[in-house]
């Protein structure tokens, strides 16, 4: 039995999204329970429509809500009874194996870091996400915005965490191929921090395949792409924008004339399939990595379908025992590095 | 009459691409002439198939070729008779108003900088490119890889150059809206260099619309997107990869079953139109900005159609008198900044 804590008030819409998503998720996964944090009376009322799964839901009343534009400092200091904070505390206490929130990213990261603390050997948590690539491949990219400036050591830690997470979630792949996002394949390319990271990665026992360029994110030849949070966030948003733009261009072409409109009707099954393939809701669920607990961030503006995918992501992580594997992996890699340095 | 110098040996393929492109370009633009630099005998033979435009082509013999993987240092030192160098020297001498090469980017930038020098007030040249955006809009993005690390002053110079170039090439738009590529809209977001650039831009008389995120490149609400060459290059490659990946996904969906295949046939006109809209060859031609001469870099692996687009880009720039406008713009902006500082 896996229990996931859900910040039921988080996100642009709140419980009109989180409650139907929670109910659908429980129907899909009979072996799970949920703890919903938020306004107990409102949650109880909203749950009356989901009597079949109600016995597997526990409510934890939260008198406060972290606003979507609230500063992390303010949330930490003045929102100790927020639905976000209480959801994370369920993980801290062991009542839940993971927490999911669609609340504001900065506040969620600050709260998660404060309540759960970072893993031994990790300076700063990172945000990671699986992105679709060729042939159904999924590529894990991190950091997506938690850390604007990163030292080579921190980037190396991201590589270790990403590699262990990928291995835990996709054991069938026999280990992760790690790439460093850069502007060319040669070791001399990139910023100073990236060049030093290249050296650290090359001297490690990670399966480091070298520098990769932006286009290779989609090629399927790399499993974990490492970047600082500034570059990673810009890349993520650029991809989101490109997908939306290209979708719009396709639509415009099919609307161009009666002939192309007819063609569009005939092409509907394929176009629908294509839309589903790249539906951003299917890739909802950013993973906070490096904390002593599993935290998944849902997109703030997603709907119940999207939020349910974030719950799936959290369940997948919890069931794969990813946290222990990451922790063991960090300890092992740090020992290897120490051994290499001692031998040198 | 506009004359463009063409490095006829540059690129992965060389004159089998450049010569047909040159001939097609001349047929399209009766008011132009071309100077082709390269192996005179081979060029003369290749041009026998294009007798109609031959009178508008001048050959300049070049005994050397810069290899695609040659270091900029080596090209500068040992390839003084290369087709690339001689093409740029045509601009320096005034024989041509622009130079186009599909040769290696590093060597081309180093050579162009050495031969032409940078414009007064500009520390380092940048690479800029127009990318497609919503509603047929074109967004100019720079720097795309010439400068890995940039100071706020250099990023500000990129903004000035980009703004002036956009204004020169698209006078109908009444001035460029400049955005700074960042990870959020607030002034406090981003790296130190980016935050300082934000302040410089906000205190300038440029039409600065603030920070923009990656997705906004495609929105049509910004004309010039400023980033350092590390971020810009990764963004450019990511977009190229995303376009290719999404194209592949569409293809895969139409190939999924006999039904979707039939739909694909009916949808052919629209799919063809879509493919043309985003054909990377149409956006070929990266602009070197900040030099005392117009230099356009074609993609090394493009075909004759793509190379002809790079020639179009150079012609557009030359006819718009972009160089003088950029130079005047830089002088004006620097005076404004000096005046602001004096007033402060």
XYZ file of C-alpha atoms in Angstrom:
688
model
C 0.000 0.000 0.000
C 1.444 3.350 -1.085
C 0.180 6.618 0.390
C 0.618 9.938 -1.396
C 0.000 13.338 0.184
C -1.765 15.813 -2.083
C -1.766 19.589 -1.664
C -5.448 19.804 -2.600
C -5.564 23.624 -2.646
C -2.478 24.221 -4.834
C -2.490 25.352 -8.447
C -4.409 27.951 -10.431
C -7.692 26.118 -9.927
C -7.280 24.135 -6.688
C -9.693 21.458 -5.559
C -11.876 21.473 -8.655
C -8.828 19.938 -10.324
C -7.156 18.045 -7.499
C -10.262 16.255 -6.166
C -11.462 14.708 -9.470
C -7.827 13.812 -10.256
C -7.418 12.168 -6.845
C -10.616 10.145 -7.307
C -9.639 9.000 -10.801
C -6.175 8.071 -9.586
C -7.537 5.959 -6.707
C -9.911 4.127 -9.058
C -6.952 3.366 -11.292
C -4.711 2.183 -8.453
C -6.530 0.067 -5.827
C -3.285 -0.399 -3.878
C -2.965 3.302 -3.040
C -4.255 5.745 -0.441
C -4.226 9.537 -0.526
C -3.922 12.191 2.152
C -5.529 15.431 0.972
C -4.442 18.615 2.743
C -6.658 21.684 2.575
C -9.943 23.195 3.716
C -11.575 20.173 5.339
C -15.197 21.283 4.942
C -14.782 22.145 1.270
C -12.856 18.958 0.578
C -15.426 16.850 2.350
C -18.195 18.402 0.280
C -16.288 17.950 -2.969
C -15.609 14.313 -2.112
C -19.304 13.486 -1.708
C -19.354 12.831 -5.459
C -16.670 10.154 -5.024
C -18.093 7.859 -2.361
C -16.508 4.765 -3.959
C -12.952 5.910 -3.185
C -13.707 8.048 -0.126
C -12.595 5.308 2.368
C -9.059 5.498 0.911
C -8.796 9.254 1.422
C -7.693 10.894 4.663
C -8.200 14.615 5.116
C -5.740 16.845 6.948
C -7.184 20.282 7.573
C -5.028 23.210 6.463
C -6.163 26.699 7.388
C -3.843 28.443 4.927
C -3.031 28.417 1.217
C 0.240 29.535 -0.394
C -0.641 31.952 -3.189
C 0.715 31.324 -6.691
C 2.729 34.558 -6.638
C 3.791 34.426 -2.996
C 7.495 34.673 -2.198
C 9.197 31.524 -0.874
C 10.345 33.531 2.167
C 6.809 34.574 3.002
C 5.447 31.073 2.529
C 8.132 29.653 4.818
C 7.637 32.246 7.526
C 3.908 32.913 7.545
C 2.242 29.841 6.042
C 3.089 27.073 8.473
C -0.484 25.802 8.277
C -0.691 25.862 4.488
C -1.961 22.888 2.495
C 1.456 22.817 0.774
C 3.448 22.695 3.999
C 1.187 20.076 5.582
C 1.384 17.857 2.491
C 5.178 17.847 2.718
C 5.048 17.207 6.455
C 3.113 13.990 5.731
C 6.243 12.777 3.929
C 8.517 13.957 6.733
C 6.467 12.069 9.360
C 6.340 8.933 7.239
C 2.551 9.058 6.879
C 3.001 9.413 3.099
C 5.700 8.141 0.735
C 5.444 11.128 -1.610
C 3.869 14.570 -1.873
C 2.334 16.237 -4.941
C 1.536 19.934 -5.317
C 0.499 22.225 -8.178
C 1.418 25.224 -6.048
C 4.046 27.835 -6.739
C 7.418 26.284 -7.586
C 9.652 28.572 -5.537
C 7.588 28.195 -2.378
C 7.265 24.445 -2.859
C 11.017 24.004 -3.278
C 11.826 26.223 -0.293
C 9.278 24.448 1.904
C 10.351 20.966 0.784
C 13.980 21.820 1.412
C 13.229 23.300 4.829
C 11.002 20.463 5.999
C 12.695 17.453 4.417
C 16.351 18.627 4.151
C 18.704 17.618 1.367
C 20.240 14.167 1.008
C 23.762 13.638 2.412
C 26.322 14.707 -0.199
C 23.886 16.955 -2.073
C 24.345 20.735 -1.903
C 21.145 21.749 -3.627
C 18.056 19.956 -4.874
C 17.278 20.085 -8.582
C 14.116 19.889 -10.650
C 13.964 17.102 -13.235
C 11.490 16.103 -15.868
C 11.048 13.397 -18.474
C 10.666 14.771 -21.988
C 9.513 12.782 -25.013
C 12.141 11.787 -27.578
C 12.325 9.727 -30.761
C 10.956 6.160 -30.812
C 9.002 6.542 -27.589
C 12.154 7.230 -25.607
C 11.962 9.436 -22.528
C 14.846 11.759 -21.684
C 15.330 13.041 -18.143
C 16.472 16.681 -18.121
C 17.729 18.531 -15.044
C 18.016 21.135 -13.521
C 14.927 22.894 -14.842
C 15.111 26.023 -12.755
C 15.878 25.411 -9.082
C 19.458 26.695 -9.354
C 20.366 29.624 -11.583
C 24.104 29.378 -10.965
C 25.756 26.013 -10.395
C 29.270 24.922 -9.519
C 30.818 21.966 -11.375
C 30.393 19.895 -8.199
C 26.677 20.675 -8.120
C 26.272 19.835 -11.802
C 28.078 16.569 -11.116
C 25.661 15.847 -8.276
C 22.754 16.458 -10.656
C 24.279 13.892 -13.015
C 24.557 11.331 -10.208
C 20.989 11.913 -9.013
C 19.584 11.853 -12.532
C 21.461 8.698 -13.366
C 20.227 6.908 -10.228
C 16.642 8.090 -10.717
C 16.611 6.946 -14.328
C 18.052 3.585 -13.293
C 15.431 3.184 -10.549
C 12.481 4.093 -12.775
C 13.706 2.250 -15.868
C 15.691 -0.748 -14.602
C 15.059 -2.524 -17.910
C 17.432 -0.052 -19.613
C 20.474 -1.296 -17.715
C 21.836 2.077 -16.631
C 21.549 5.653 -17.777
C 23.603 7.331 -20.470
C 24.472 10.788 -19.156
C 25.069 13.797 -21.408
C 26.191 17.325 -20.574
C 24.236 20.034 -22.407
C 26.740 22.175 -24.303
C 27.406 24.014 -27.559
C 29.657 21.406 -29.143
C 31.072 17.956 -28.536
C 34.683 18.888 -27.752
C 35.851 19.029 -24.124
C 37.002 22.650 -24.570
C 33.506 23.894 -25.438
C 31.244 25.865 -23.144
C 31.469 27.965 -20.025
C 34.153 27.368 -17.408
C 31.676 25.588 -15.107
C 30.582 23.291 -17.920
C 34.167 22.490 -18.937
C 35.046 21.573 -15.368
C 31.908 19.469 -15.098
C 32.974 17.637 -18.246
C 36.238 16.656 -16.523
C 34.411 15.502 -13.367
C 32.013 13.397 -15.400
C 34.752 11.900 -17.516
C 36.674 10.843 -14.422
C 33.591 9.284 -12.831
C 32.140 5.809 -13.262
C 28.905 7.230 -14.584
C 28.092 6.198 -18.136
C 29.048 9.643 -19.458
C 28.587 9.900 -23.205
C 30.044 13.419 -23.431
C 28.692 16.803 -24.391
C 25.395 16.850 -26.202
C 23.804 19.683 -28.178
C 20.221 20.876 -27.806
C 18.890 18.805 -30.701
C 20.147 15.585 -29.104
C 17.602 15.909 -26.269
C 15.135 14.379 -28.729
C 17.387 11.805 -30.366
C 16.963 8.957 -27.911
C 20.734 8.407 -27.609
C 20.960 10.040 -24.185
C 18.937 9.261 -21.043
C 19.934 12.042 -18.646
C 20.719 15.581 -19.793
C 22.529 17.791 -17.282
C 22.378 21.596 -17.309
C 22.217 24.413 -14.785
C 18.757 25.670 -13.901
C 19.062 28.798 -16.018
C 19.796 26.929 -19.235
C 17.518 24.018 -18.332
C 14.527 26.234 -17.661
C 15.001 28.199 -20.874
C 15.312 24.944 -22.832
C 12.145 23.522 -21.238
C 10.113 26.644 -21.980
C 11.531 26.797 -25.511
C 10.409 23.232 -26.144
C 6.935 23.967 -24.749
C 6.727 27.013 -26.998
C 7.965 25.117 -30.049
C 5.416 22.323 -29.568
C 2.586 24.843 -29.229
C 3.798 26.897 -32.186
C 4.166 23.882 -34.463
C 0.723 22.613 -33.431
C -0.687 26.002 -34.408
C 1.113 25.925 -37.763
C -0.371 22.505 -38.532
C -3.839 23.760 -37.646
C -3.371 26.841 -39.831
C -2.356 24.696 -42.807
C -5.425 22.477 -42.452
C -7.664 25.560 -42.212
C -6.160 27.181 -45.293
C -8.739 26.083 -47.910
C -11.799 23.833 -48.342
C -9.490 21.195 -49.831
C -7.090 21.155 -46.900
C -10.046 21.226 -44.489
C -11.400 18.059 -46.123
C -7.928 16.548 -45.868
C -7.942 17.451 -42.194
C -11.113 15.478 -41.609
C -9.616 12.418 -43.298
C -6.461 12.901 -41.266
C -8.294 13.242 -37.946
C -7.306 9.821 -36.524
C -3.615 10.486 -37.156
C -3.796 14.098 -35.971
C -5.546 13.007 -32.798
C -2.915 10.336 -32.225
C -0.206 12.936 -32.754
C -1.863 15.331 -30.333
C -2.064 12.611 -27.698
C 1.571 11.648 -28.199
C 2.779 15.134 -27.334
C -0.032 16.114 -24.943
C 1.828 18.149 -22.298
C -0.506 16.697 -19.651
C 1.075 13.293 -20.213
C 4.450 14.761 -19.252
C 3.135 16.685 -16.247
C 5.003 16.084 -13.026
C 8.365 17.677 -12.349
C 10.479 15.721 -9.893
C 12.273 17.463 -7.028
C 15.551 15.585 -6.671
C 18.005 15.619 -3.784
C 15.546 15.846 -0.899
C 14.973 13.273 1.856
C 11.549 12.585 0.470
C 9.715 12.372 -2.842
C 8.098 15.605 -4.011
C 6.453 16.064 -7.392
C 5.415 19.443 -8.763
C 2.423 19.551 -11.080
C 2.005 22.357 -13.595
C -0.095 25.050 -11.909
C -2.540 25.407 -14.786
C -3.169 21.765 -15.621
C -6.558 20.040 -15.493
C -7.632 16.872 -13.643
C -6.135 14.637 -16.346
C -2.784 16.392 -16.069
C -2.811 16.402 -12.282
C -3.512 12.650 -12.269
C -0.349 12.172 -14.346
C 1.642 14.011 -11.660
C 0.173 11.582 -9.109
C 1.255 8.696 -11.364
C 4.780 10.102 -11.462
C 4.892 10.226 -7.653
C 3.552 6.671 -7.386
C 6.101 5.409 -9.907
C 8.920 6.968 -7.893
C 7.626 5.667 -4.565
C 7.104 2.116 -5.840
C 10.528 2.025 -7.496
C 12.112 2.855 -4.133
C 13.894 5.636 -6.013
C 14.795 7.587 -2.907
C 16.862 4.827 -1.321
C 18.472 4.025 -4.651
C 19.441 7.648 -5.202
C 20.801 7.919 -1.679
C 22.851 4.725 -2.056
C 24.028 5.887 -5.478
C 25.232 9.225 -4.165
C 27.180 7.530 -1.360
C 28.751 5.068 -3.822
C 29.699 7.754 -6.359
C 31.183 9.990 -3.700
C 33.274 7.041 -2.434
C 34.441 6.351 -5.982
C 35.435 9.974 -6.420
C 37.273 9.936 -3.102
C 39.041 6.700 -4.102
C 40.025 8.163 -7.471
C 41.407 11.246 -5.785
C 43.289 9.149 -3.219
C 44.789 7.035 -6.019
C 45.838 10.102 -7.986
C 23.547 47.094 -58.559
C 24.490 44.986 -55.528
C 27.482 42.672 -55.575
C 27.831 39.743 -53.203
C 31.011 37.735 -52.677
C 30.459 33.992 -52.374
C 32.879 31.515 -50.819
C 32.181 28.962 -53.538
C 34.245 26.185 -51.898
C 32.753 26.414 -48.391
C 30.354 23.945 -46.811
C 30.116 20.173 -46.658
C 29.529 19.936 -50.398
C 31.161 23.036 -51.920
C 30.614 24.158 -55.477
C 28.013 21.541 -56.366
C 25.793 23.503 -53.996
C 27.132 27.036 -54.287
C 27.247 27.239 -58.105
C 23.639 26.159 -58.820
C 22.500 28.388 -55.939
C 24.460 31.335 -57.330
C 22.955 30.844 -60.789
C 19.398 30.555 -59.447
C 19.922 33.648 -57.314
C 21.165 35.723 -60.252
C 18.181 34.671 -62.373
C 15.902 35.777 -59.553
C 17.651 39.127 -59.048
C 18.642 40.829 -62.307
C 20.053 43.789 -60.381
C 22.788 41.738 -58.698
C 26.291 40.523 -59.455
C 28.308 37.830 -57.717
C 32.005 37.351 -57.080
C 32.805 33.659 -56.636
C 36.025 32.798 -54.814
C 37.559 29.363 -55.244
C 39.308 27.053 -57.681
C 39.031 29.069 -60.892
C 39.268 26.151 -63.323
C 36.671 24.058 -61.508
C 34.357 27.029 -61.105
C 34.674 27.972 -64.744
C 33.772 24.418 -65.765
C 30.815 24.269 -63.380
C 29.543 27.613 -64.680
C 29.407 26.405 -68.290
C 25.922 25.103 -67.492
C 24.810 28.621 -66.569
C 25.769 30.703 -69.607
C 22.761 33.019 -69.169
C 24.039 34.478 -65.890
C 27.773 33.978 -66.495
C 28.348 37.642 -67.500
C 27.265 38.737 -64.015
C 29.755 36.470 -62.284
C 33.365 37.401 -61.589
C 35.795 34.703 -60.482
C 38.565 35.290 -57.949
C 40.954 32.399 -57.798
C 41.638 30.945 -54.351
C 44.341 28.292 -54.016
C 43.226 27.181 -50.542
C 40.113 25.942 -48.761
C 39.383 26.166 -45.034
C 38.394 22.711 -43.844
C 35.122 22.260 -41.948
C 36.948 21.081 -38.812
C 39.930 23.425 -39.073
C 40.736 25.608 -36.069
C 40.116 29.348 -36.436
C 43.761 29.966 -35.479
C 45.022 27.708 -38.247
C 42.692 29.219 -40.813
C 43.840 32.723 -39.874
C 47.528 31.872 -39.934
C 47.890 29.406 -42.782
C 44.953 29.980 -45.124
C 45.472 33.515 -46.361
C 44.599 32.407 -49.888
C 41.456 30.508 -48.921
C 38.170 31.004 -50.726
C 36.697 32.099 -47.382
C 39.326 34.753 -46.705
C 39.216 36.100 -50.255
C 35.416 36.355 -50.165
C 35.610 38.501 -47.046
C 38.389 40.592 -48.550
C 36.018 41.502 -51.387
C 33.860 43.204 -48.770
C 36.852 44.891 -47.170
C 38.016 46.317 -50.523
C 34.519 47.494 -51.416
C 34.260 45.198 -54.443
C 31.296 43.467 -52.767
C 28.645 44.736 -50.359
C 28.324 41.402 -48.537
C 29.988 37.989 -48.262
C 28.333 34.587 -47.885
C 30.032 31.371 -46.795
C 28.886 27.892 -45.776
C 32.322 27.242 -44.285
C 33.164 26.499 -40.671
C 31.629 29.026 -38.292
C 34.609 29.548 -36.009
C 37.037 30.147 -38.849
C 34.570 32.411 -40.656
C 33.990 34.545 -37.563
C 37.725 34.780 -36.782
C 38.561 35.669 -40.372
C 35.732 38.180 -40.708
C 36.735 39.836 -37.455
C 40.403 39.950 -38.425
C 39.816 41.293 -41.942
C 36.845 43.602 -41.394
C 37.289 44.602 -37.714
C 34.417 45.326 -35.353
C 32.244 48.435 -35.509
C 33.147 51.343 -33.197
C 31.563 50.769 -29.796
C 31.201 47.018 -30.276
C 33.403 44.667 -28.224
C 32.503 41.440 -29.951
C 30.463 40.473 -32.994
C 27.427 38.250 -32.484
C 25.572 35.735 -34.629
C 21.894 36.435 -35.234
C 19.137 34.593 -37.004
C 15.484 35.064 -37.823
C 13.287 32.279 -36.483
C 9.663 31.665 -37.438
C 6.978 32.617 -34.921
C 3.189 32.724 -34.752
C 1.182 34.466 -37.490
C 4.092 34.606 -39.917
C 6.129 36.749 -37.548
C 9.926 36.504 -37.626
C 11.903 36.812 -34.408
C 15.581 37.790 -34.471
C 17.587 35.854 -31.875
C 21.188 36.635 -30.888
C 23.880 35.638 -29.924
C 23.718 32.135 -31.338
C 27.171 30.984 -30.381
C 29.912 33.495 -31.115
C 30.399 34.405 -27.435
C 30.135 31.809 -24.674
C 30.530 34.306 -21.841
C 29.172 37.830 -22.150
C 29.318 40.897 -19.958
C 26.154 42.968 -19.430
C 27.687 45.646 -21.678
C 28.170 43.127 -24.462
C 24.625 41.816 -24.099
C 23.415 45.409 -24.249
C 25.404 45.908 -27.456
C 23.727 42.805 -28.914
C 20.356 44.363 -28.082
C 21.306 47.609 -29.840
C 22.610 45.819 -32.925
C 19.641 43.491 -33.089
C 17.210 46.352 -32.694
C 18.859 48.367 -35.460
C 19.079 45.387 -37.798
C 15.434 44.514 -37.271
C 14.466 48.143 -37.877
C 16.533 48.264 -41.080
C 15.154 45.009 -42.490
C 11.558 45.551 -41.387
C 10.992 49.321 -41.456
C 7.239 48.699 -41.791
C 7.182 47.477 -38.186
C 8.097 50.867 -36.753
C 10.870 49.726 -34.430
C 11.871 46.531 -32.694
C 10.519 45.235 -29.390
C 13.534 43.878 -27.516
C 13.286 41.037 -24.980
C 15.911 39.542 -22.686
C 15.847 35.741 -22.551
C 15.429 34.739 -18.914
C 13.689 32.313 -16.554
C 10.949 34.640 -15.377
C 9.589 38.111 -15.936
C 10.759 39.766 -12.704
C 13.884 41.955 -12.744
C 15.482 39.828 -10.004
C 15.422 36.651 -12.117
C 18.422 35.095 -13.793
C 22.190 35.165 -13.591
C 24.070 38.224 -12.394
C 25.020 39.190 -15.960
C 21.408 38.942 -17.075
C 20.118 40.978 -14.137
C 22.625 43.731 -14.871
C 21.691 43.635 -18.541
C 18.051 44.060 -17.540
C 18.974 47.314 -15.752
C 20.986 48.577 -18.738
C 18.121 47.840 -21.117
C 15.535 49.408 -18.857
C 17.558 52.609 -18.624
C 18.048 52.756 -22.390
C 15.806 54.227 -25.055
C 15.434 50.871 -26.752
C 11.881 49.537 -26.847
C 12.655 47.021 -24.097
C 9.647 44.878 -23.237
C 11.403 43.066 -20.366
C 12.431 39.521 -19.698
C 10.932 36.881 -21.912
C 10.832 33.117 -21.366
C 11.757 30.492 -23.932
C 8.204 29.912 -25.137
C 7.793 33.596 -26.013
C 10.336 33.288 -28.852
C 7.432 31.901 -30.878
C 4.663 34.184 -29.667
C 5.167 37.091 -32.049
C 5.130 39.656 -29.212
C 8.894 40.192 -29.307
C 11.094 41.082 -32.291
C 14.626 40.769 -30.917
C 15.594 38.157 -28.304
C 18.911 38.738 -26.529
C 20.960 35.950 -24.916
C 24.610 35.027 -24.533
C 26.039 32.660 -27.137
C 25.959 29.655 -24.820
C 22.256 29.917 -24.104
C 21.409 31.135 -27.609
C 23.180 28.262 -29.307
C 21.553 25.667 -27.063
C 18.141 27.246 -27.706
C 18.707 27.250 -31.475
C 19.775 23.597 -31.546
C 16.888 22.656 -29.232
C 14.417 24.272 -31.612
C 15.986 22.493 -34.599
C 15.749 19.205 -32.713
C 12.159 19.835 -31.643
C 11.053 20.632 -35.200
C 12.696 17.470 -36.522
C 11.329 15.334 -33.687
C 7.775 16.627 -34.083
C 7.947 16.114 -37.846
C 8.972 12.521 -37.184
C 6.116 12.022 -34.727
C 3.592 13.277 -37.288
C 5.020 10.912 -39.886
C 4.863 8.000 -37.440
C 1.194 8.704 -36.687
C 0.274 8.765 -40.376
C 2.149 5.481 -40.912
C 0.446 3.741 -38.004
C -2.346 1.942 -39.891
C -3.915 1.651 -43.360
C -6.606 4.086 -42.198
C -4.154 6.762 -41.067
C -2.104 6.191 -44.233
C -5.186 6.949 -46.335
C -5.797 10.001 -44.187
C -2.225 11.044 -44.872
C -2.830 10.977 -48.617
C -5.892 13.191 -48.243
C -3.940 15.484 -45.978
C -0.965 15.779 -48.345
C -1.625 19.368 -49.486
C -1.801 20.607 -45.896
C 1.160 18.508 -44.762
C 3.214 19.801 -47.679
C 2.261 23.357 -46.821
C 3.227 22.760 -43.235
C 6.575 21.273 -44.234
C 7.296 24.286 -46.428
C 6.356 26.716 -43.657
C 8.978 25.315 -41.332
C 11.500 24.195 -43.959
C 14.843 24.975 -42.277
C 16.255 25.970 -45.671
C 13.922 28.970 -45.704
C 15.547 30.197 -42.500
C 19.104 29.509 -43.633
C 21.504 32.402 -43.292
C 22.943 33.420 -39.936
C 23.922 37.070 -39.782
C 27.283 38.129 -38.350
C 26.562 41.386 -36.544
C 29.001 43.988 -35.312
C 31.541 43.852 -38.140
C 32.439 46.614 -40.591
C 30.874 44.618 -43.378
C 27.987 42.241 -44.026
C 28.780 38.565 -43.604
C 26.195 35.801 -43.764
C 26.892 32.225 -42.715
C 25.009 29.473 -44.503
C 24.438 26.118 -42.829
C 27.310 23.847 -43.897
C 25.081 20.956 -44.923
C 22.398 22.812 -46.851
C 21.548 22.270 -50.509
C 21.343 24.779 -53.377
C 17.867 25.920 -52.313
C 19.069 26.602 -48.788
C 22.245 28.338 -49.944
C 20.196 30.592 -52.224
C 18.220 31.687 -49.144
C 21.485 32.687 -47.457
C 22.272 34.794 -50.539
C 18.808 36.377 -50.252
C 19.525 37.247 -46.627
C 22.773 38.962 -47.612
C 21.045 40.878 -50.418
C 18.252 41.978 -48.086
C 20.801 43.307 -45.621
C 22.873 45.066 -48.279
C 19.864 46.710 -49.932
C 18.439 47.853 -46.600
C 21.720 49.660 -45.897
C 21.663 47.802 -42.596
C 25.339 48.329 -41.878
C 25.153 52.129 -41.859
C 21.947 52.040 -39.871
C 23.471 49.762 -37.260
C 26.575 51.929 -37.053
C 24.510 55.098 -36.656
C 22.301 53.344 -34.135
C 25.222 52.247 -32.003
C 26.655 55.775 -31.972
C 23.263 57.220 -31.012
C 22.615 54.667 -28.252
C 26.067 55.097 -26.796
C 25.530 58.869 -26.715
C 22.189 58.355 -24.995
C 23.807 56.127 -22.394
C 26.598 58.660 -21.846
C 23.996 61.433 -21.496
C 21.982 59.371 -19.013
C 25.099 58.702 -16.977
C 26.115 62.369 -17.072
C 22.614 63.377 -15.939
C 22.691 60.851 -13.092
